[in-house]
CSV table of C-alpha atoms and ligand atoms in Angstrom, one decimal:
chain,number,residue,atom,x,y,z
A,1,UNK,CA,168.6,153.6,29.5
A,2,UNK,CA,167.2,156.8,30.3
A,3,UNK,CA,166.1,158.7,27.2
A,4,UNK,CA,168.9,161.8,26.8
A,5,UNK,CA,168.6,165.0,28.0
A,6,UNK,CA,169.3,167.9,25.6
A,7,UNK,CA,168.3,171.5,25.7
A,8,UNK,CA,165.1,171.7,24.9
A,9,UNK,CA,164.0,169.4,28.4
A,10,UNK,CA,166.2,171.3,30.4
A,11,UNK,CA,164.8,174.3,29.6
A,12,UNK,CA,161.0,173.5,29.6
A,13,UNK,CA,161.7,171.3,33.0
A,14,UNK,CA,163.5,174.5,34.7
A,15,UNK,CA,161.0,176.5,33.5
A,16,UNK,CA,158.2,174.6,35.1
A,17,UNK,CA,159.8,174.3,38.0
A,18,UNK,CA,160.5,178.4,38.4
A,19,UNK,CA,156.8,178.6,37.1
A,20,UNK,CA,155.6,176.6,40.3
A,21,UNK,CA,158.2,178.0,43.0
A,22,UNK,CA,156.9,181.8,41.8
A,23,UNK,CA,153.3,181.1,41.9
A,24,UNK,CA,154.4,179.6,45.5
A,25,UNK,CA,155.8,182.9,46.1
A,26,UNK,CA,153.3,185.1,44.9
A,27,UNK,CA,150.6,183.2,47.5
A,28,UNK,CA,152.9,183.8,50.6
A,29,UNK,CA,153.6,187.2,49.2
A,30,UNK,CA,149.8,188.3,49.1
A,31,UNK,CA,149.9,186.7,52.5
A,32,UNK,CA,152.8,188.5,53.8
A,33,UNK,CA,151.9,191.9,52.7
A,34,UNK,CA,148.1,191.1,53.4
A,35,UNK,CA,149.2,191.3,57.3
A,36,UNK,CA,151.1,194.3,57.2
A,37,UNK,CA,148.5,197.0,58.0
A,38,UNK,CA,149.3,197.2,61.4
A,39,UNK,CA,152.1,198.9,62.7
A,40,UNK,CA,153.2,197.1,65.3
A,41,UNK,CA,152.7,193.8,63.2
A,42,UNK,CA,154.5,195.8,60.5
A,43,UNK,CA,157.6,195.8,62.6
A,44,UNK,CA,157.4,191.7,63.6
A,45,UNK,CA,157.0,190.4,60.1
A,46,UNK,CA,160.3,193.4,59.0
A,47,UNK,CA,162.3,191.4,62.0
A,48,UNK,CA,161.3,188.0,60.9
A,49,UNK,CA,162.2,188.6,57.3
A,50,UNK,CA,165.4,190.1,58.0
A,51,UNK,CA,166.8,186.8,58.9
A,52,UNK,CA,169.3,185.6,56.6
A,53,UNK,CA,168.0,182.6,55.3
A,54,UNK,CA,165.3,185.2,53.8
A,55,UNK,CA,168.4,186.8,52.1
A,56,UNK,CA,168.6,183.3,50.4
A,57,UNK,CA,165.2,183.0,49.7
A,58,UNK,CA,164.7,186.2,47.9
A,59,UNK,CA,168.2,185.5,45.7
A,60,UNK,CA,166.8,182.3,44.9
A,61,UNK,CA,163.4,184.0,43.9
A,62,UNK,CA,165.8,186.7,41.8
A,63,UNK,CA,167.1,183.8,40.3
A,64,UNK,CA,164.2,181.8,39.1
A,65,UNK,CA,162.2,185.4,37.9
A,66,UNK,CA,165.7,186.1,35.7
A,67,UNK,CA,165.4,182.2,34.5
A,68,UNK,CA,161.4,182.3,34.0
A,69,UNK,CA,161.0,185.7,31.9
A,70,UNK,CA,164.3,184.8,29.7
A,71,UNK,CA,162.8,181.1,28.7
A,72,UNK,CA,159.7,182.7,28.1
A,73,UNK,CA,161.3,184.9,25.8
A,74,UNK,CA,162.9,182.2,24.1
A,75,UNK,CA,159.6,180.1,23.5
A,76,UNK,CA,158.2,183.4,22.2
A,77,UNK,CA,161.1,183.5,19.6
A,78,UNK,CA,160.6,180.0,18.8
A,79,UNK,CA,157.0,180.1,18.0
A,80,UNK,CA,156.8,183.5,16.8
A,81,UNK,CA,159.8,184.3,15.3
A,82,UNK,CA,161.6,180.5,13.6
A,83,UNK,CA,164.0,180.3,16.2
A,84,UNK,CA,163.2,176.6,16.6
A,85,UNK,CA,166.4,175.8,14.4
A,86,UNK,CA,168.7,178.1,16.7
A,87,UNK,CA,166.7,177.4,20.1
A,88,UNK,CA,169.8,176.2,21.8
A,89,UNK,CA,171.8,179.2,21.1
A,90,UNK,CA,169.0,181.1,22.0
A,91,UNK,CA,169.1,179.4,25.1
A,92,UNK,CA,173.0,179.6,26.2
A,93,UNK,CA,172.7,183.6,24.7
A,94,UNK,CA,169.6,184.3,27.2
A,95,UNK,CA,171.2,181.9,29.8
A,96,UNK,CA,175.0,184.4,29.6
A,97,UNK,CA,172.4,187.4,29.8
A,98,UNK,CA,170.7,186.2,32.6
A,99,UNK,CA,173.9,185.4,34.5
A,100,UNK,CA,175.3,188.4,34.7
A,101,UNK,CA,172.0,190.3,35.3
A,102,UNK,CA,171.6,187.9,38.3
A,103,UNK,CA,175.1,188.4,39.9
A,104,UNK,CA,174.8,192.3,39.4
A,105,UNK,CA,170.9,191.7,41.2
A,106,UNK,CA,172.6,189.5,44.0
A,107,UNK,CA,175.0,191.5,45.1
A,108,UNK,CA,172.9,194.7,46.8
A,109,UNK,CA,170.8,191.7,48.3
A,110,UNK,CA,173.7,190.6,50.0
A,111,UNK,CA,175.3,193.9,50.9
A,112,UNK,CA,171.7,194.1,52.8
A,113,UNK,CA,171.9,191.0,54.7
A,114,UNK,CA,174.9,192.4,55.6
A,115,UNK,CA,176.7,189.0,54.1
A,116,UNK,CA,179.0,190.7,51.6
B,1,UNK,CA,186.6,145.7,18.5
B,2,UNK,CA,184.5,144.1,20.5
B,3,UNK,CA,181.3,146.0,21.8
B,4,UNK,CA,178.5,144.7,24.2
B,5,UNK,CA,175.5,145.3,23.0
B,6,UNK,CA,172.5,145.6,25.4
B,7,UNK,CA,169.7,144.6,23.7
B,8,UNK,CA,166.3,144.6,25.3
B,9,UNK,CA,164.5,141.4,25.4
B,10,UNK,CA,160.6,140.7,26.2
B,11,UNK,CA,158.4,137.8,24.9
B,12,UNK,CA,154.8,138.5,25.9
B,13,UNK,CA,154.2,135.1,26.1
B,14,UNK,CA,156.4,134.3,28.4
B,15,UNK,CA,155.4,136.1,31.5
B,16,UNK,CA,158.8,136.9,32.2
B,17,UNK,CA,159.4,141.1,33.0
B,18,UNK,CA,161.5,142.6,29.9
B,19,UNK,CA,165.1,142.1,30.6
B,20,UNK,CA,168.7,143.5,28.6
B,21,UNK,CA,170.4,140.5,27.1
B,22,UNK,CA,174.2,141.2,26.3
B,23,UNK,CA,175.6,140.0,23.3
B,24,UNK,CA,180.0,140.8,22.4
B,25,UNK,CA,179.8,141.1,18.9
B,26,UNK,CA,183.3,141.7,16.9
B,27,UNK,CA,182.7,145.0,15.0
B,28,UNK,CA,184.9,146.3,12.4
B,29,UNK,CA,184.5,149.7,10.7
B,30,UNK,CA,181.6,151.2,8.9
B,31,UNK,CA,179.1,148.0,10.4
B,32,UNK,CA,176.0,149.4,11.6
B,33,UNK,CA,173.7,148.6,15.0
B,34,UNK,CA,171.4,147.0,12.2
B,35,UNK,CA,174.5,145.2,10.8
B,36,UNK,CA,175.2,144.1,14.5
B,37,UNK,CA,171.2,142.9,15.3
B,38,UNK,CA,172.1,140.6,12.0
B,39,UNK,CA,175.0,139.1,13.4
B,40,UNK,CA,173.6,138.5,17.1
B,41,UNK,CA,170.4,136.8,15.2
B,42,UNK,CA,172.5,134.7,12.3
B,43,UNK,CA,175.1,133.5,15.2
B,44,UNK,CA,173.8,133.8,18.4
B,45,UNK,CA,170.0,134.2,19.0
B,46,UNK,CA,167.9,133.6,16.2
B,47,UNK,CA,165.2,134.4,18.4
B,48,UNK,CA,165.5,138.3,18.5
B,49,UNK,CA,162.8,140.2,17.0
B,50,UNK,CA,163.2,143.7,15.3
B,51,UNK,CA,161.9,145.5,12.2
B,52,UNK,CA,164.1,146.8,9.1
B,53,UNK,CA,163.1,146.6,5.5
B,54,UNK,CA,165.4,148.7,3.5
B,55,UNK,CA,168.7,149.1,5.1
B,56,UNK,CA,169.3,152.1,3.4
B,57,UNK,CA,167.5,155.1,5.4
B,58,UNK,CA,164.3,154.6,3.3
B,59,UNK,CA,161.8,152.6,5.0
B,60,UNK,CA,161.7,153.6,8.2
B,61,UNK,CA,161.1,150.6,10.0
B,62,UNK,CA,164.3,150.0,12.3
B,63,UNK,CA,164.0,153.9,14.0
B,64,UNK,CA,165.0,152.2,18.0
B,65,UNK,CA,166.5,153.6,20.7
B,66,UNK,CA,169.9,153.6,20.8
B,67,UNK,CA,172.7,154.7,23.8
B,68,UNK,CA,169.4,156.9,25.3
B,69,UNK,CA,168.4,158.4,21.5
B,70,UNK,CA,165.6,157.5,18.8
B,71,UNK,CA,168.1,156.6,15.7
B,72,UNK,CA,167.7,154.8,12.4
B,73,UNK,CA,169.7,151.2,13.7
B,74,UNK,CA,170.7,150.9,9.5
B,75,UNK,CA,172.2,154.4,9.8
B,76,UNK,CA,173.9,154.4,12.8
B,77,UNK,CA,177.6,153.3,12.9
B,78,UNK,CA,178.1,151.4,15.6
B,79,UNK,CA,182.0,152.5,16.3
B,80,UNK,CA,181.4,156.4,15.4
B,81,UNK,CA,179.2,156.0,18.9
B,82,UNK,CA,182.1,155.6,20.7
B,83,UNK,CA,181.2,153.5,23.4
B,84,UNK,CA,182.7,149.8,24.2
B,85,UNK,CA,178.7,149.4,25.9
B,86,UNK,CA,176.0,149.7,23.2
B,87,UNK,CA,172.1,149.7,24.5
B,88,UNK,CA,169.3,148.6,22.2
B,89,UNK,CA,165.9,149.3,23.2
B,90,UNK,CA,162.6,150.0,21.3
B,91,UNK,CA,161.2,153.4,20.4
B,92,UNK,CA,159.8,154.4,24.1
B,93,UNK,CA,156.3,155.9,24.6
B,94,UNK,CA,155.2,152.4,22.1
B,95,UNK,CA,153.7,149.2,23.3
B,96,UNK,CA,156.8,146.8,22.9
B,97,UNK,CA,155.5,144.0,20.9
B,98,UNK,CA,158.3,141.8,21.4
B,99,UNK,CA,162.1,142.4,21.4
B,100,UNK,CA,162.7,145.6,19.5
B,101,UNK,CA,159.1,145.6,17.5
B,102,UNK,CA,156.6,148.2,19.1
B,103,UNK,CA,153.0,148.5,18.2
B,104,UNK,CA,152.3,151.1,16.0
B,105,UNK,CA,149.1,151.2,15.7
B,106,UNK,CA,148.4,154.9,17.9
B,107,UNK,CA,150.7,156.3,15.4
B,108,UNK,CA,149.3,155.4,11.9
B,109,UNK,CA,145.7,156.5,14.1
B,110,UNK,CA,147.3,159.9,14.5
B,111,UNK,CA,148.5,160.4,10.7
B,112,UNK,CA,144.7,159.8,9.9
B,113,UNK,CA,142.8,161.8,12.2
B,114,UNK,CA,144.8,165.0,10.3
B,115,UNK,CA,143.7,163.4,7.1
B,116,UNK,CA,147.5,163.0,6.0
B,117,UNK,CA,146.7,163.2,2.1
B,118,UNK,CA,145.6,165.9,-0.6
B,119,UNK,CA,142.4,167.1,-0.4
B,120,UNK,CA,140.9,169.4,-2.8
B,121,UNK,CA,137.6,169.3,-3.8
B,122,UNK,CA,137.6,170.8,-7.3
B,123,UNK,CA,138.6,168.7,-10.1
B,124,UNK,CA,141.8,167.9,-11.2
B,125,UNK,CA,142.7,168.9,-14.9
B,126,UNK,CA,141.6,166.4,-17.8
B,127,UNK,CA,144.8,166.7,-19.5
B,128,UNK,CA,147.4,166.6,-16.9
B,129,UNK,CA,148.0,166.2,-13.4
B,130,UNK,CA,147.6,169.3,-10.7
B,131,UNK,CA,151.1,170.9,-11.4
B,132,UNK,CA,152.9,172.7,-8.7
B,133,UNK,CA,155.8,175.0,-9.8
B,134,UNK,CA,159.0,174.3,-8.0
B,135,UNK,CA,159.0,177.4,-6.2
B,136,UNK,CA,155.9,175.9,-4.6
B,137,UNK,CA,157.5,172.8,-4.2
B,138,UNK,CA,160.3,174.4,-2.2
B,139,UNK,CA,158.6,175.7,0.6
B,140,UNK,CA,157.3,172.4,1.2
B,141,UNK,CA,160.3,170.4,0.3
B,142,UNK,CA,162.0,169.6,3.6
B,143,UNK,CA,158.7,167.9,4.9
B,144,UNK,CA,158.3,165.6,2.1
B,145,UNK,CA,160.9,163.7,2.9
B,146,UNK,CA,159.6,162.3,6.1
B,147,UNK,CA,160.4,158.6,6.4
B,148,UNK,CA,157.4,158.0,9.3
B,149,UNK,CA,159.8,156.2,10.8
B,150,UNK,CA,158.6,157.5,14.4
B,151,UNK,CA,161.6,158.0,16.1
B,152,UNK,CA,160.2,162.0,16.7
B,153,UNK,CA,156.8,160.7,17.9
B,154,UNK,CA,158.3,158.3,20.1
B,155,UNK,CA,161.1,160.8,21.8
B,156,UNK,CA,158.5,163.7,22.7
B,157,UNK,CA,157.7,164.2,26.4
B,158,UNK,CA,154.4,165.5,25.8
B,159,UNK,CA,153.7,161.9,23.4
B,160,UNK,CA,154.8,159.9,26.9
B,161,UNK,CA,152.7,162.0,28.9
B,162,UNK,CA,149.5,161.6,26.7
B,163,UNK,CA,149.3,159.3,24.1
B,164,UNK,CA,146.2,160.9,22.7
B,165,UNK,CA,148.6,163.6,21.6
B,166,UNK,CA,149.3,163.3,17.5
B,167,UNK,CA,152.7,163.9,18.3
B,168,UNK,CA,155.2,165.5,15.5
B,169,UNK,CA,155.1,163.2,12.6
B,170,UNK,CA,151.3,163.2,12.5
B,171,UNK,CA,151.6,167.5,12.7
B,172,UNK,CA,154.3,167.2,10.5
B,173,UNK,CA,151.7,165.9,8.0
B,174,UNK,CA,149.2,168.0,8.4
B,175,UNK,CA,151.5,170.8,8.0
B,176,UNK,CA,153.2,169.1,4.4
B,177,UNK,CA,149.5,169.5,3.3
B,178,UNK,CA,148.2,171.9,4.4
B,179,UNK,CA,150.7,174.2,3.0
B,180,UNK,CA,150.5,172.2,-0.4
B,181,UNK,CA,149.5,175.0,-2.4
B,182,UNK,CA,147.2,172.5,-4.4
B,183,UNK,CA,145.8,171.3,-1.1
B,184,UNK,CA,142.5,173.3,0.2
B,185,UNK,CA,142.2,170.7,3.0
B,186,UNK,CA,143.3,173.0,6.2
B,187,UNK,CA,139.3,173.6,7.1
B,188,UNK,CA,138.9,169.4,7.2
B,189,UNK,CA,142.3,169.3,9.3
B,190,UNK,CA,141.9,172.1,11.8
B,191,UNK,CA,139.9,170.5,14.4
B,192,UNK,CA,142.0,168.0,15.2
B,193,UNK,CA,145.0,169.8,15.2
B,194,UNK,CA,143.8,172.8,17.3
B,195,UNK,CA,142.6,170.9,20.8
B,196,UNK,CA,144.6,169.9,23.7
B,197,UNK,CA,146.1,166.4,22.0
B,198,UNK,CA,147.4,168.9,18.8
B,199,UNK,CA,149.4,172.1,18.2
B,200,UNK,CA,148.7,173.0,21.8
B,201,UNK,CA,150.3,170.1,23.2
B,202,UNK,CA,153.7,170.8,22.3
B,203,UNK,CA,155.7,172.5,24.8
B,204,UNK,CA,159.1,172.8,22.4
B,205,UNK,CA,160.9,170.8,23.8
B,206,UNK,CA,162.7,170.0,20.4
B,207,UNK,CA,163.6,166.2,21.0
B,208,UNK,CA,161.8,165.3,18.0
B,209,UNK,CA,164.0,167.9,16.3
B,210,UNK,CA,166.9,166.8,17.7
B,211,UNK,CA,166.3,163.0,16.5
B,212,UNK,CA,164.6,163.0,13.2
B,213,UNK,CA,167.6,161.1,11.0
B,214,UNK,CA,166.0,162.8,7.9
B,215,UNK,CA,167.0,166.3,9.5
B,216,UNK,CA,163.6,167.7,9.2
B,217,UNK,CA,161.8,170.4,12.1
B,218,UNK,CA,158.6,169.3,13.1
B,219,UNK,CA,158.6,171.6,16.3
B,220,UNK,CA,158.9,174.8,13.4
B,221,UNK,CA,155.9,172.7,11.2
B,222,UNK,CA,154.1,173.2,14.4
B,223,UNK,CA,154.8,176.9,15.0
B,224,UNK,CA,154.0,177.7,11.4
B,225,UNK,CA,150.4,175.6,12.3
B,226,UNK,CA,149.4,177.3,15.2
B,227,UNK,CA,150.0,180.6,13.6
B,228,UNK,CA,147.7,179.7,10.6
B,229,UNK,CA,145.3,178.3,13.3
B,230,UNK,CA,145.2,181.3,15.4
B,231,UNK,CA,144.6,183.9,11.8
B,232,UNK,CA,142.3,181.6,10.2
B,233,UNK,CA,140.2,181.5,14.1
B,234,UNK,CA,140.4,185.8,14.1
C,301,SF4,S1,159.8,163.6,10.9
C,301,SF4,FE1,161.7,162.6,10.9
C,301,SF4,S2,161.8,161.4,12.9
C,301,SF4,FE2,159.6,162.0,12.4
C,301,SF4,S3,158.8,160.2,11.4
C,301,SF4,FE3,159.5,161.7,9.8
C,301,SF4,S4,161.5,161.0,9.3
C,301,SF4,FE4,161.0,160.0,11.3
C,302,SF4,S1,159.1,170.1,20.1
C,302,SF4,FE1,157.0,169.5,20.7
C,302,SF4,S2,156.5,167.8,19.4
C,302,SF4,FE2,158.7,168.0,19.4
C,302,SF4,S3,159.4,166.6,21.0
C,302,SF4,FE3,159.1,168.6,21.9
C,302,SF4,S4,157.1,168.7,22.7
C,302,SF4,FE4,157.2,167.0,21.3
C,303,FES,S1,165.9,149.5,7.5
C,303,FES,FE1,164.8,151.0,6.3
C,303,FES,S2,165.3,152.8,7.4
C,303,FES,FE2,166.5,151.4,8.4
């Protein structure tokens, strides 16, 4: 049987994954902007982006920034500050944070894409 | 009521893969998975290997993985788990052995590369022993009551991942001396706690936490190390 999941994996396993999808992001990023100097290419890579499944994208990246920089600040408490004891409070506290911050965030981006 | 208990079977010498055996066993109120390994070897496989000593939380020796979570079997009452299907298995991240046995050797290996005993080179009074006031004793108290029973060790990721980690009993230690205040033995322990197999490995994930029957935090005995690490280094 499969050794149980608590808290603690969840959390360090999500915030590897976010980790790796953001570095991912940053490289196309730098790679996106990097081609932007033109005008007219300026205007091609604005159209391409403007495609809804960008809209996605860029919630999902809102997402996993929200996720990433609210773990880290629980591992900081927990190694700087005791809060190994409480770490799953911590957690679900930063976690209700983080939700609503998210919904408020995803809500322009959809207004945008013209979804909502 | 009867509960199936899915015990883990392998015999080395058999060349056969490890396989789960079941075995009903009647169990009645307050018997424990320990209680229940008894019954299955007195009545119906004498051949089923596992470790226990004390029976009684003290030892150590029966810490095995039970329903998915490292657990002393001798503590653990089998109906408070609430399941009619009971697995058995062996501490993971261990060489099973045979049955429920697992090799401990890279654990005992651990404990001594942090030198998990006093050290202090002056020495200690003729006419008494080296006192330490209770206050003293306090701040170390929770840690002395590690059993070394493993099951913390053997439920951290980072100990799968790389078993040249020392893993939380072993840092444990080193922190239950190191903070001795008649110990003087942090120089002799630092280097090989602060390396990527020691403090640095943990990534607080808390199972060990989460498991140790003896309700002791190794994960905040390694946040209290690495801080002395880091303002001894600057
Ligand atoms: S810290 Fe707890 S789980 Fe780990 S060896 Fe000691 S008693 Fe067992
Ligand atoms: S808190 Fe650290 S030592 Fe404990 S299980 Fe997690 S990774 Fe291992
Ligand atoms: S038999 Fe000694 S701790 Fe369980």
């Amino acid at each position: 049987m499969r050794y149980k999941w608590r808290t603690g994996q969840w959390a360090f396993v999500l915030h590897r994954v976010s980790g790796l999808a953001l570095s991912v992001y940053l490289v196309m990023h730098l790679y996106v902007v990097s081609s932007l100097y033109q005008p007219e290419n300026f205007n091609k890579v604005m159209a391409f982006l403007n495609q809804p499944l960008f809209k996605l994208l860029e919630i999902g990246l809102l997402g996993a920034v929200i996720y990433h920089s609210l773990n880290g600040i629980r591992v900081g408490l927990i190694d700087f500050a005791n809060g190994t004891a409480k770490h799953a409070l911590i957690f679900w506290v930063l976690m209700a944070i983080g939700a609503v911050i998210f919904i408020a965030g995803a809500i322009p981006f959809l207004h945008h894409g013209g979804v909502l | 009521m009867k509960i199936t208990f899915k015990v883990y079977r392998f015999d080395p010498q058999s060349g056969k893969a490890p396989y789960l055996q079941d075995f009903p066993v009647e169990v009645t109120p307050g018997m424990t998975i320990l209680d229940a390994l008894g019954e299955i070897k007195a009545h119906q496989d004498g051949t089923l290997v596992y470790r226990r000593s004390c029976r009684s939380g003290i030892c150590g020796s029966c810490a095995m993985k039970i329903n998915g979570f490292n657990r002393l079997a001798c503590e653990t009452q089998a109906l408070l788990l609430k399941q009619s299907v009971i697995h058995v298995e062996p501490l993971p991240g261990l060489k099973p052995i045979k049955d429920l046995a697992v090799d401990m050797e890279i654990f005992y290996e651990a404990l001594a590369r942090v030198k998990h005993w006093l050290i202090n080179p002056d020495p200690p009074p003729t006419d008494k022993e080296r006192y330490q006031s209770p206050e003293d004793f306090k701040k170390i108290e929770v840690s002395t009551s590690c059993i070394l029973c493993a099951s913390c060790t053997a439920s951290c990721p980072s100990f799968w991942a790389d078993k040249n980690y020392l893993g939380p009993a072993a840092i444990l230690k080193a922190y239950r001396y190191s903070f001795d205040t008649r110990d003087k033995g942090f120089a002799d322990r630092v280097g090989a706690l602060d390396n990527k197999h020691g403090l640095w490995r943990c990534h607080t994930i808390m199972n060990c936490t989460d498991c140790c029957p003896k309700h002791i935090n190794p994960t905040e005995s390694i946040c209290h190390l690495r801080r002395m690490t880091v303002e001894n280094k600057y």
